[in-house]
XYZ file of C-alpha atoms in Angstrom:
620
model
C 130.334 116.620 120.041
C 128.795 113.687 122.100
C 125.510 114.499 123.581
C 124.752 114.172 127.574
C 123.467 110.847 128.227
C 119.627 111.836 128.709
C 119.845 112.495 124.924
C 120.543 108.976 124.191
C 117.192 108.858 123.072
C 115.628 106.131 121.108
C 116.036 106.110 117.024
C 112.489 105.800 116.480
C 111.935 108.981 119.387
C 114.397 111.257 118.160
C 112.570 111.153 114.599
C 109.142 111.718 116.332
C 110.239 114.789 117.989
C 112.291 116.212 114.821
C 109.169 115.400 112.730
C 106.786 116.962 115.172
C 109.692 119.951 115.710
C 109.815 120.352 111.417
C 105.601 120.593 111.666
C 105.466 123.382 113.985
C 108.368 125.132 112.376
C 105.973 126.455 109.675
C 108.063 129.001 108.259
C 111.787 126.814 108.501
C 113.548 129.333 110.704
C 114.964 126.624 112.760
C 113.152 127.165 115.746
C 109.522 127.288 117.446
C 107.538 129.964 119.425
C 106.247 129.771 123.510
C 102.965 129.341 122.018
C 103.473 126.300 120.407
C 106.152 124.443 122.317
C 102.947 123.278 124.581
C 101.202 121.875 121.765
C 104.340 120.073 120.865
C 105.561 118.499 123.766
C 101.750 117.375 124.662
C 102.216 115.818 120.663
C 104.808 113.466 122.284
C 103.503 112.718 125.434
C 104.218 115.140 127.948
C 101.062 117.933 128.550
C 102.141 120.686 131.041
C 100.351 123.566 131.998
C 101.834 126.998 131.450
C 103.717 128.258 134.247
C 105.865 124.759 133.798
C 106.399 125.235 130.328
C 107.593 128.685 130.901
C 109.857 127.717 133.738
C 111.167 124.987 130.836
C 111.888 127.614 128.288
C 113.826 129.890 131.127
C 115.966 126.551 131.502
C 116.779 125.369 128.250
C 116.547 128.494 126.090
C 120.018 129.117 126.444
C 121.016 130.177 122.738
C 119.123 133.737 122.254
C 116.875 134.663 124.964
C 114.068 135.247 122.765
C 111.332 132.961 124.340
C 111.868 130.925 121.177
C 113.239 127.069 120.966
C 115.238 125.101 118.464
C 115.237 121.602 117.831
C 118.431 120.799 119.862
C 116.826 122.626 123.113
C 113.632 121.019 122.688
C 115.428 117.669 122.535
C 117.100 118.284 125.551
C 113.440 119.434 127.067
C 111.912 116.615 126.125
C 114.872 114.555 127.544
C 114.424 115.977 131.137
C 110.824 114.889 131.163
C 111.262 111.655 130.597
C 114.224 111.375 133.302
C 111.535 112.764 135.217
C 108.871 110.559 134.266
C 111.200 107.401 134.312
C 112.134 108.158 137.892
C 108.670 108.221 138.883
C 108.090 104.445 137.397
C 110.889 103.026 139.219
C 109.339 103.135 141.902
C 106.533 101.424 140.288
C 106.277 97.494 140.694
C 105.057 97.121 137.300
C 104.528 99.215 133.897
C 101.747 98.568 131.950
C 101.988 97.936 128.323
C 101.065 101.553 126.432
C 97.506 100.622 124.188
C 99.101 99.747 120.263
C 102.305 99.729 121.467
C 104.506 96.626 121.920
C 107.721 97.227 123.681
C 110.677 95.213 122.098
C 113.529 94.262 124.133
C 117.086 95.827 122.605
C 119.360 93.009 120.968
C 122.482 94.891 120.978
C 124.787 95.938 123.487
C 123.008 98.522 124.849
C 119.978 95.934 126.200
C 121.812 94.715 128.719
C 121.067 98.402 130.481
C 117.401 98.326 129.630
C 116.972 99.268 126.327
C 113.906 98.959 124.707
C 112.138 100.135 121.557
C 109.013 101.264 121.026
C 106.736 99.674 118.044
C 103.587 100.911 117.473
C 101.320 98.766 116.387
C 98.978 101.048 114.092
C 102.270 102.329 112.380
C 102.396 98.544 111.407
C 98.982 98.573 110.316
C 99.138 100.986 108.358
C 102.233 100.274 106.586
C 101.590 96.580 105.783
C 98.252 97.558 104.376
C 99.803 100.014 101.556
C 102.818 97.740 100.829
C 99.721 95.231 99.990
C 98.408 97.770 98.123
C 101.465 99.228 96.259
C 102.820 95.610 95.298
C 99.266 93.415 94.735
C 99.996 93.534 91.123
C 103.701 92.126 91.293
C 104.175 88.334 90.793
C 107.334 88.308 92.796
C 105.843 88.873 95.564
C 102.890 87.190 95.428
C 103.795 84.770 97.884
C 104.365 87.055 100.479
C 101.183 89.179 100.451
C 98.936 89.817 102.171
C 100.760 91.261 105.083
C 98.724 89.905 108.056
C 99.327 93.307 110.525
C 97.814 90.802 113.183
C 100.704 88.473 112.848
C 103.553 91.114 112.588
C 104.580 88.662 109.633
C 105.538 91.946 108.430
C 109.268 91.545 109.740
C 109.341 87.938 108.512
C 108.578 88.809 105.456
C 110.938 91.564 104.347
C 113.806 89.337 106.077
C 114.994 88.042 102.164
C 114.824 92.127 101.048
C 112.365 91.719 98.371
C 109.482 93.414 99.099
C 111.844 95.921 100.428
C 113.857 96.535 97.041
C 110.551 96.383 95.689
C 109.305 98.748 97.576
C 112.157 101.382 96.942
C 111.199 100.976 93.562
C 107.614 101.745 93.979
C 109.105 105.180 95.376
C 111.570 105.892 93.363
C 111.067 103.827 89.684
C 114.030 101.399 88.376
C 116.210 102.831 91.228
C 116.883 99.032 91.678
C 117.638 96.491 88.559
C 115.472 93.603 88.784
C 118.329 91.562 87.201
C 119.885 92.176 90.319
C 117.587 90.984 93.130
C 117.956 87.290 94.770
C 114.750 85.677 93.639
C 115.313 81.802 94.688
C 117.686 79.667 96.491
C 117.241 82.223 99.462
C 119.408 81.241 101.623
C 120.897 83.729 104.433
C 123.661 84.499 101.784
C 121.475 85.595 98.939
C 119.370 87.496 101.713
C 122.001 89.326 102.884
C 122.746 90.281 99.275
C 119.740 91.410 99.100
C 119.221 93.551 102.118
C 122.641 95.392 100.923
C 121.260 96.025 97.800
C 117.723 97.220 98.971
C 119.934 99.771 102.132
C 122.637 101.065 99.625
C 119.576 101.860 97.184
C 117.607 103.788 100.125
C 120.724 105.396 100.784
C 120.655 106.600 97.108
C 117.551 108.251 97.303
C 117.801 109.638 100.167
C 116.845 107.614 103.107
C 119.172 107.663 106.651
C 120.692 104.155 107.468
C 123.574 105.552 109.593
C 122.371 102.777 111.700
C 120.734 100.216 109.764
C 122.209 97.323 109.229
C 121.834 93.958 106.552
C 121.612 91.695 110.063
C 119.497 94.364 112.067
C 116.881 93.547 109.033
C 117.743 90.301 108.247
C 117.065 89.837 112.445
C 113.625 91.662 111.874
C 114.289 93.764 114.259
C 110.791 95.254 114.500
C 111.893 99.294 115.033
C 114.648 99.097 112.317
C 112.090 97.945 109.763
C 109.682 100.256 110.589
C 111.987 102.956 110.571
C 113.270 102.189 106.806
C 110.128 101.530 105.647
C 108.733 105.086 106.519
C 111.684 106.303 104.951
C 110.779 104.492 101.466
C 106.907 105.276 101.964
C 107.780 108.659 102.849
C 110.024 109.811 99.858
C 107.557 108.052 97.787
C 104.679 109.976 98.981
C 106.129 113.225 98.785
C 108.720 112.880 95.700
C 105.784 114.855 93.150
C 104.539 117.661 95.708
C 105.685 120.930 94.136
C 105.226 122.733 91.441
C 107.196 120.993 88.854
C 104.762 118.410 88.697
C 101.436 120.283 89.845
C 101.208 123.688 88.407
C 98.534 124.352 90.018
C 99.905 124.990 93.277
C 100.225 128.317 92.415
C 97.145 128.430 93.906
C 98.720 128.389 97.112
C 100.376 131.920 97.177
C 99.486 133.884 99.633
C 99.118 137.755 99.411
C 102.280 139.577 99.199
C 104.432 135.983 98.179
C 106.009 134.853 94.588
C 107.152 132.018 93.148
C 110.383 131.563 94.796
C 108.337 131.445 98.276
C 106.731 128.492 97.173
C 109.674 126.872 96.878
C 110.746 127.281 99.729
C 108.660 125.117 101.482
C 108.895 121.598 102.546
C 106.336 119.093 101.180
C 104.509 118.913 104.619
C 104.213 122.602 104.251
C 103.004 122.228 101.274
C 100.174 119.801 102.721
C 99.279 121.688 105.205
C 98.542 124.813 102.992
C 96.692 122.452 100.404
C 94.498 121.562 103.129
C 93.621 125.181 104.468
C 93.213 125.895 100.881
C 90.284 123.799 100.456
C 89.167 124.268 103.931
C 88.818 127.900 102.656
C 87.152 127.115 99.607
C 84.396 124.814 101.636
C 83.863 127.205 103.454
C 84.885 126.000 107.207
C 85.744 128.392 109.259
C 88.397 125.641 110.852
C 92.252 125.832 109.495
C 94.533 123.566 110.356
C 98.453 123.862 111.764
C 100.128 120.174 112.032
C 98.836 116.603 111.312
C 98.162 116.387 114.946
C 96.294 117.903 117.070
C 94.144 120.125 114.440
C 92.983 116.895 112.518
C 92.008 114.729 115.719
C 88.341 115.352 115.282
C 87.950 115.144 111.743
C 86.552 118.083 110.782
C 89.115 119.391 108.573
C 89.548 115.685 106.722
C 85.580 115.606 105.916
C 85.527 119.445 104.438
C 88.672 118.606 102.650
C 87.132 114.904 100.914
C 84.031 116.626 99.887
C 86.307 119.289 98.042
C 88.165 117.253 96.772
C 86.199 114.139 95.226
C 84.625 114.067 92.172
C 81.017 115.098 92.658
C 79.356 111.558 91.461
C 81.480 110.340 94.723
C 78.386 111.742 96.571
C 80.610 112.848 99.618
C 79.031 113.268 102.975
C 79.837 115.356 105.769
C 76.528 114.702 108.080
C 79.095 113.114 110.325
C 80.963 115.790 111.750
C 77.592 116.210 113.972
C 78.576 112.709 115.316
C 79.576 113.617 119.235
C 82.183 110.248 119.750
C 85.177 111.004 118.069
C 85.987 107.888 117.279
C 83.014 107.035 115.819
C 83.090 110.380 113.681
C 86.293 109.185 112.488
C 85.264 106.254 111.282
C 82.084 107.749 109.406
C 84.792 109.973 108.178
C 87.276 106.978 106.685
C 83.723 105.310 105.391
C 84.072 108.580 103.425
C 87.545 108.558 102.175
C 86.695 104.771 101.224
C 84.523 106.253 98.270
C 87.249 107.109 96.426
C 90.023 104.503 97.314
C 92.140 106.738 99.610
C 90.995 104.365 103.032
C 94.795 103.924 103.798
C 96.878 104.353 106.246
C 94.930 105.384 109.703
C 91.901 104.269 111.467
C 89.351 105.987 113.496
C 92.214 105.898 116.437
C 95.276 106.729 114.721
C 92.938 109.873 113.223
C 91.829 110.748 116.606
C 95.259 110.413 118.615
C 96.988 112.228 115.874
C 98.920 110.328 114.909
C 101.701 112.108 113.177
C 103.057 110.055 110.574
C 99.978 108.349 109.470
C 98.134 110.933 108.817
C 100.504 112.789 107.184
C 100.860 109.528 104.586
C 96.975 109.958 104.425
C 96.895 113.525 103.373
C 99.617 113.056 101.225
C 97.846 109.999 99.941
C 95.090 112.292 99.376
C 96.980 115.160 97.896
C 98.639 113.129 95.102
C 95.343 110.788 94.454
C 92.887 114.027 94.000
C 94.791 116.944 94.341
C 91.659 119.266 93.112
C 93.930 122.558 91.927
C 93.392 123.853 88.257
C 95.815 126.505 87.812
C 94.657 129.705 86.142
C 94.938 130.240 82.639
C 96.387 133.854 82.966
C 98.902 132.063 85.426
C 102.711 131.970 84.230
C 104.929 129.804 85.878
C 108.617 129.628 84.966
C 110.660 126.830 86.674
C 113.820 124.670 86.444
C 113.893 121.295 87.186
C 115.499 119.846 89.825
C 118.816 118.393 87.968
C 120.493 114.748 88.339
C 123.450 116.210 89.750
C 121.566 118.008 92.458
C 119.195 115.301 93.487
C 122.125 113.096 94.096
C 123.915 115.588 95.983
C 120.399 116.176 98.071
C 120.212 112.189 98.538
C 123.868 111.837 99.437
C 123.415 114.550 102.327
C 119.891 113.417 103.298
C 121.436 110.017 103.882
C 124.098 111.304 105.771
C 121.251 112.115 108.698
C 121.610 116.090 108.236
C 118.551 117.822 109.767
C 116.464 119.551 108.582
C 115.945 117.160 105.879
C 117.212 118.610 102.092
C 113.933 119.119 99.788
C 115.470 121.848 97.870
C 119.290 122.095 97.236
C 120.133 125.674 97.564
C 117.333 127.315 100.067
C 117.955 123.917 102.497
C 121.617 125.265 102.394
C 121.247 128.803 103.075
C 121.265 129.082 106.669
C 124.547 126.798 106.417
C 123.539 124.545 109.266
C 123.460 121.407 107.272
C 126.890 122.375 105.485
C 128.348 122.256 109.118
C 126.726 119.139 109.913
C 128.471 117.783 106.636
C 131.897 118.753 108.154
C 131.556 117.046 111.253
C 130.877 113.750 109.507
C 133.934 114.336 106.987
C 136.178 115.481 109.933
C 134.636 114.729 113.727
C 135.047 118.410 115.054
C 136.006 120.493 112.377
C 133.033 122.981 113.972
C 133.273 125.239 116.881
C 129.347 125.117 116.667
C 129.692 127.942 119.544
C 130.647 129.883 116.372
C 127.317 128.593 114.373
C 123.814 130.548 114.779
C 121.198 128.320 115.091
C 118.377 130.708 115.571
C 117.768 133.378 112.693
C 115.415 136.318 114.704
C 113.610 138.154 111.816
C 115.487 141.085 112.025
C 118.663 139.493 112.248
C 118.274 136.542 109.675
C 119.635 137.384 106.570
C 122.989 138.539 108.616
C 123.249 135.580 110.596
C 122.936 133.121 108.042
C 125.590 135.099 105.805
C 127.709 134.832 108.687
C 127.395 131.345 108.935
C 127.911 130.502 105.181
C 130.918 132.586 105.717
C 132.069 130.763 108.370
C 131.580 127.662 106.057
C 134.040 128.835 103.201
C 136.187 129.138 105.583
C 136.309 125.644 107.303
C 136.566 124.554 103.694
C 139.867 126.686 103.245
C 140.448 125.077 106.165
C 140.226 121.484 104.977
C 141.880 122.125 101.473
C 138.865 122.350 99.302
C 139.365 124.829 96.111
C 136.819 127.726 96.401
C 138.749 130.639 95.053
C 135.880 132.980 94.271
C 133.420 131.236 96.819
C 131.766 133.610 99.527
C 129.567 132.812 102.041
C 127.340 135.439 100.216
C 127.156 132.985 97.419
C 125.656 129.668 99.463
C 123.324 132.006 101.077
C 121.941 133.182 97.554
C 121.672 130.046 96.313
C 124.503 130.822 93.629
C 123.921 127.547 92.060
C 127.792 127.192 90.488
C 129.444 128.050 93.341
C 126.965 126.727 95.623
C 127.018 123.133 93.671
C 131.116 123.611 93.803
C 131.345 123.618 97.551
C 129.056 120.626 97.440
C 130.236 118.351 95.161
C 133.697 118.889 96.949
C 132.526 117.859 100.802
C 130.836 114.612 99.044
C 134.441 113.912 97.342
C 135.929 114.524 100.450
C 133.720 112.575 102.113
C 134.477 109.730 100.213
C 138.093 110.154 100.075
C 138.180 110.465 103.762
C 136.525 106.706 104.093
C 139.516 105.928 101.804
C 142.313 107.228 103.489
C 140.956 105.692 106.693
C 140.936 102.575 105.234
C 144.061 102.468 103.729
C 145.932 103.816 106.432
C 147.392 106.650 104.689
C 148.346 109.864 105.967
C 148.631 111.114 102.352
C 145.397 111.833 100.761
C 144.090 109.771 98.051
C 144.796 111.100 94.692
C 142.413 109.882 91.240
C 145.529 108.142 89.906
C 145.361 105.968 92.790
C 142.088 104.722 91.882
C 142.886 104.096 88.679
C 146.125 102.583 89.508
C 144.043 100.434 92.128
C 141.210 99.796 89.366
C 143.756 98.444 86.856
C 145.422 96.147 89.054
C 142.250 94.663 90.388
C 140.829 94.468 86.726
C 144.150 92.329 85.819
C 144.493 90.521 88.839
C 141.015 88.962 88.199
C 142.039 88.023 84.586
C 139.840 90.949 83.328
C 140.721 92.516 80.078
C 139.109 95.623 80.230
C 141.137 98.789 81.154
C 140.360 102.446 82.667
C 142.111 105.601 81.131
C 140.907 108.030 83.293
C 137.724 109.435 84.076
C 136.482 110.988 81.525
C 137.312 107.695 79.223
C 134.688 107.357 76.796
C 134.815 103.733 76.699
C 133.284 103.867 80.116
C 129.987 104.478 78.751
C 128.922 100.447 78.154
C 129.539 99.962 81.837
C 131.684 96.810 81.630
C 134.044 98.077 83.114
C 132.469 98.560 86.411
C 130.650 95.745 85.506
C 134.337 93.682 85.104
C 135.209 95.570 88.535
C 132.558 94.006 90.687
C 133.267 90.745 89.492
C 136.569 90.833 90.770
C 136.187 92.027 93.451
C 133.203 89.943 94.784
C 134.412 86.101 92.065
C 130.699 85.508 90.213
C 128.875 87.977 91.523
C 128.046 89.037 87.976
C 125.653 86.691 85.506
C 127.563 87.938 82.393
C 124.406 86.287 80.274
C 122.439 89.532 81.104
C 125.374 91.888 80.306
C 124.125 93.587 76.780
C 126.800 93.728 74.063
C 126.354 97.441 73.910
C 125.162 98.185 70.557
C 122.947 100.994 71.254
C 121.788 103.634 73.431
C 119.456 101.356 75.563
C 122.321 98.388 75.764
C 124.579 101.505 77.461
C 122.014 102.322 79.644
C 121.099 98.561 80.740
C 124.625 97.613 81.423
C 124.838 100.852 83.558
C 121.722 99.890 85.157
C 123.167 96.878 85.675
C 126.348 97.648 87.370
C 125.287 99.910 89.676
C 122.466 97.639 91.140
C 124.892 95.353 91.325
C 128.020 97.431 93.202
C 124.927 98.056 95.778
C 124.748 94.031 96.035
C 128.427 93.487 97.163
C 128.166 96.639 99.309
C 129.217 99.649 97.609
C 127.425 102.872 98.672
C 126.888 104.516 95.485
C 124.710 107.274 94.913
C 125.397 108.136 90.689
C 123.015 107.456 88.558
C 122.995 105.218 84.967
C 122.885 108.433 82.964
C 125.624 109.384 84.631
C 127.942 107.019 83.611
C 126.373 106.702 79.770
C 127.119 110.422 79.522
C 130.429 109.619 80.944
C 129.921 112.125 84.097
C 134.039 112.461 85.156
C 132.740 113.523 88.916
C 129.893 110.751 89.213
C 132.350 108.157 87.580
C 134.971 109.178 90.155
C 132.940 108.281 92.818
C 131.758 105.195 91.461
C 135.222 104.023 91.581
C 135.846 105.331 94.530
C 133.008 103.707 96.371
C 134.038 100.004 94.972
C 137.168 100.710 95.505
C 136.334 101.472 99.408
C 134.372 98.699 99.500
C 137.204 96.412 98.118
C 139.138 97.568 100.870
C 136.645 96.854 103.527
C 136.504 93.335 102.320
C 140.410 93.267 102.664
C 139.919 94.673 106.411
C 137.681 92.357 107.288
């Protein structure tokens, strides 16, 4: 469904307020109380007093009259403010220029009615400064650094997609082959290779670029950058916070909670409890809610540095007694400084509250000296998050679903994302006047079964197999079944992009990939040959390897193909050829091991993806 024009909101402000939204929703109910929809809307600009917020709730709290709001109400909220607020400029001879923020003129269509984007020039700051610190070891891109946030030569800079593949990297190791990446003789060719590479690999870990594209960057378009780059430093940030790789979380648990409640939460959830934690243990008597509002005078960050430092760090916290915030932020920074974790904010960023930046300085914090020993007597059994579900959690996360997918099966449960996956297969598949979108305590576990029911059944609906599937089953987090439905939207998915293209009306079947594989294999004078799927000579990767050098004529430097001996030859070739479908434009989200182990599902969509992206270079 198309959205009223006064939601045509901004990219960069419709991730603000879903950010903000996903902070206040502490417990991940989907929506937030009366008492803190003040607090939220005065995060992004708009502070009311009460009796107008409670007229604003008896407008737009038009699901369950509960008093309660969900994200899609308090965008529409938000929108009538600022229609509000816009009217009263226009009348206005002239609008001053917001303090750190430098107002870009739109490039594309829609600037011809005014458009303009918001840049905010401490989110630059604070960026460039930790992509100088993250890639001041790496002689590629030693002619690029430092970033001068002064300059902006930030958007410059990334224009050739090196420090941005780099950066991916950083966040998610050998996600992109080096072998791959345009290192001289850039010109706007080789850049553009290298911008697809670097947005198909964010794509594959999880990053939303429904509306990022290789000229937007390649353009520097200053809130496109921005907005990728958060992405990358984000998932980088918060890729270790949970249990698998700090035990001592446990720590955590509140009374009455297990195991399984710890997984529930997001990684900002996480952040927010490791903070109170030590708050507790310092013995403030302050506890904090969001990265907003409750860390603007830096109380909570100097209690939490002098917990969590080392001791010869000699931490200070004599100024908290300072009276200017500002200044008391700085004292506070001067603090963090002691043991390298001076990134990301300044004193005004801390005392605006900023919500991204200091959530990358906490997190920062968290990962650099996270301070929690778990108990001996502690016993913590866990499974690891699997390749198969963290690239069906990046494929959806890329898709745009909200709320964002940190854990496969809880993030499901409620069957909201699910739905969202439908529309983008098939554009109004959902009556979403059938969908719940608030889950009441009382009513919650109901509600969300009947949603997840509803979702087996618009899968009937489209053809997918799930004899035996219930809606019971995705609510549990039946991880068989649940993994079943899944891996069948992202084949239909990717079918559907097919079918479009090939203007079909009968679906694509595997043979005709195959069929389409072969031909383009011996068209290009390529001897190697696919069986099927699950052909074990698919392992060395030259055939895909083969593939994307016909379909995009010496794309691939055969001198770094290995002859596949071994093992590690496999796995380089693989490494190899996926990088490289990336390059020409594929979106693929399987992984090396994936085609090593000969994965028939993975390897399907490998296919799939060049062969989509063969047939976009036909179309065009």
């Amino acid at each position: 469904m198309s959205r009223p024009p006064s939601l045509m909101l901004a990219d960069d402000k419709l991730e603000e307020l879903i950010e903000q939204f996903n902070t206040l929703d502490a417990d991940g109910n989907g929506f937030i109380s009366v008492d803190e929809i003040g607090h939220a809307l005065e995060v992004v600009g708009h502070k009311l007093p009460n009796y107008q917020i409670r007229d604003l709730i008896k407008e737009f709290d038009t699901n369950i009259k509960d008093g309660k709001i969900d994200i899609e109400e308090f965008k529409m909220m938000f929108a009538k403010l600022e229609d509000v607020r816009n009217l009263g400029r226009k009348f206005k001879k002239q609008v001053k220029e917001s303090v750190g923020v430098k107002h870009i003129a739109g490039t594309n269509d829609a600037s011809s009615e005014g458009t303009t984007h918001s840049v905010k020039a401490n989110e630059l700051s604070g960026f460039a400064d930790w992509i100088n610190k993250c890639l001041s070891g790496d002689p590629d891109c030693s002619a690029y650094l430092p970033l001068n946030p002064a300059t902006g030569d930030l958007y410059q800079k990334t224009q050739d997609g090196i420090i941005l593949c780099k950066m991916i990297n950083w966040s998610v190791p050998e996600t992109v082959d080096e072998r791959a990446i345009n290192k001289t003789k850039l010109d706007v060719y080789r850049k553009t290779e290298n911008l697809l590479l670097a947005i198909n690999s964010a794509r594959a870990i999880g990053c939303s670029v429904v509306n990022i594209g290789a000229g937007d960057l390649l353009e520097g378009k200053p809130h496109l950058v921005l907005g990728l780059l958060w992405q990358i430093i984000r998932i980088g940030l918060l890729s270790d916070i949970n249990i698998a790789h700090h035990p001592g979380l446990i720590l955590l648990l509140e009374e009455g909670e297990c195991l399984e409640d710890l997984f529930k939460l997001s990684p900002e959830q996480i952040l927010l409890r490791w903070v109170n934690y030590h708050l507790r243990n310092s013995g403030c008597d302050r506890q904090i809610a969001n990265f907003t509002s409750d860390i603007s005078d830096s109380v909570a960050y100097f209690h939490l540095l002098s917990q969590i430092a080392p001791a010869e760090k000699e931490i200070s916290t004599v100024g908290v007694h300072t009276r200017d915030l500002t200044q008391r932020a700085e004292l506070m920074l001067q603090e963090a400084d002691k043991i390298d974790c001076r990134t990301f904010v300044g004193p005004s960023e801390v005392v605006k509250g900023n919500y991204k930046l200091n959530l990358a300085f906490v997190a920062n914090l968290f990962n650099s000296y996270p301070a929690l020993e778990k108990p001996d007597d502690a016993e913590i059994e866990f499974v690891q998050e699997t390749r198969e579900e963290r690239t069906y959690r990046n494929w959806m996360n890329s898709m745009g679903v909200s709320p964002f997918v940190n854990r496969l099966y809880n993030d499901l449960s409620s069957g909201i994302v699910i739905f969202q996956l439908y529309d983008i297969i098939q554009n109004g598949i959902v009556d979403w006047n059938k969908v719940h979108q608030k889950f009441p305590a009382l009513r919650k576990v109901f509600l969300m079964i009947e949603n997840c029911n509803y979702a087996v059944d618009l899968g009937k609906a489209i053809h997918l197999s799930l004899v035996g599937v219930g809606g019971k089953d995705i609510y549990d987090g039946n991880e068989t079944l649940t993994l079943a439905l899944v891996w069948q939207l992202m084949r239909a998915y990717t079918l559907s992009i097919l079918k479009e293209l090939t203007n079909s009306h009968e679906p694509v079947m595997d043979q005709d990939i195959i069929q389409w594989a072969n031909q383009k294999l011996a068209s290009a004078g390529k001897s190697s040959k696919v069986e099927s799927f699950k052909d074990h000579s698919l392992a060395d990767g030259r055939v895909f390897i083969d593939l994307i050098d016909a379909i995009a004529p010496n794309s691939i430097k055969y001198d770094l193909v290995r002859a596949s001996d071994g093992d590690e030859d496999r796995l380089a070739n693989a490494k190899y050829a996926i990088s490289m479908g990336r390059k020409i434009g594929a979106r693929i989200y399987a992984l090396p091991e994936d085609i090593v182990e000969v994965k028939p599902k993975m390897i399907l969509t490998v296919f799939a993806c060049l062969m989509t992206r063969d047939m976009q270079k036909k179309g065009n």
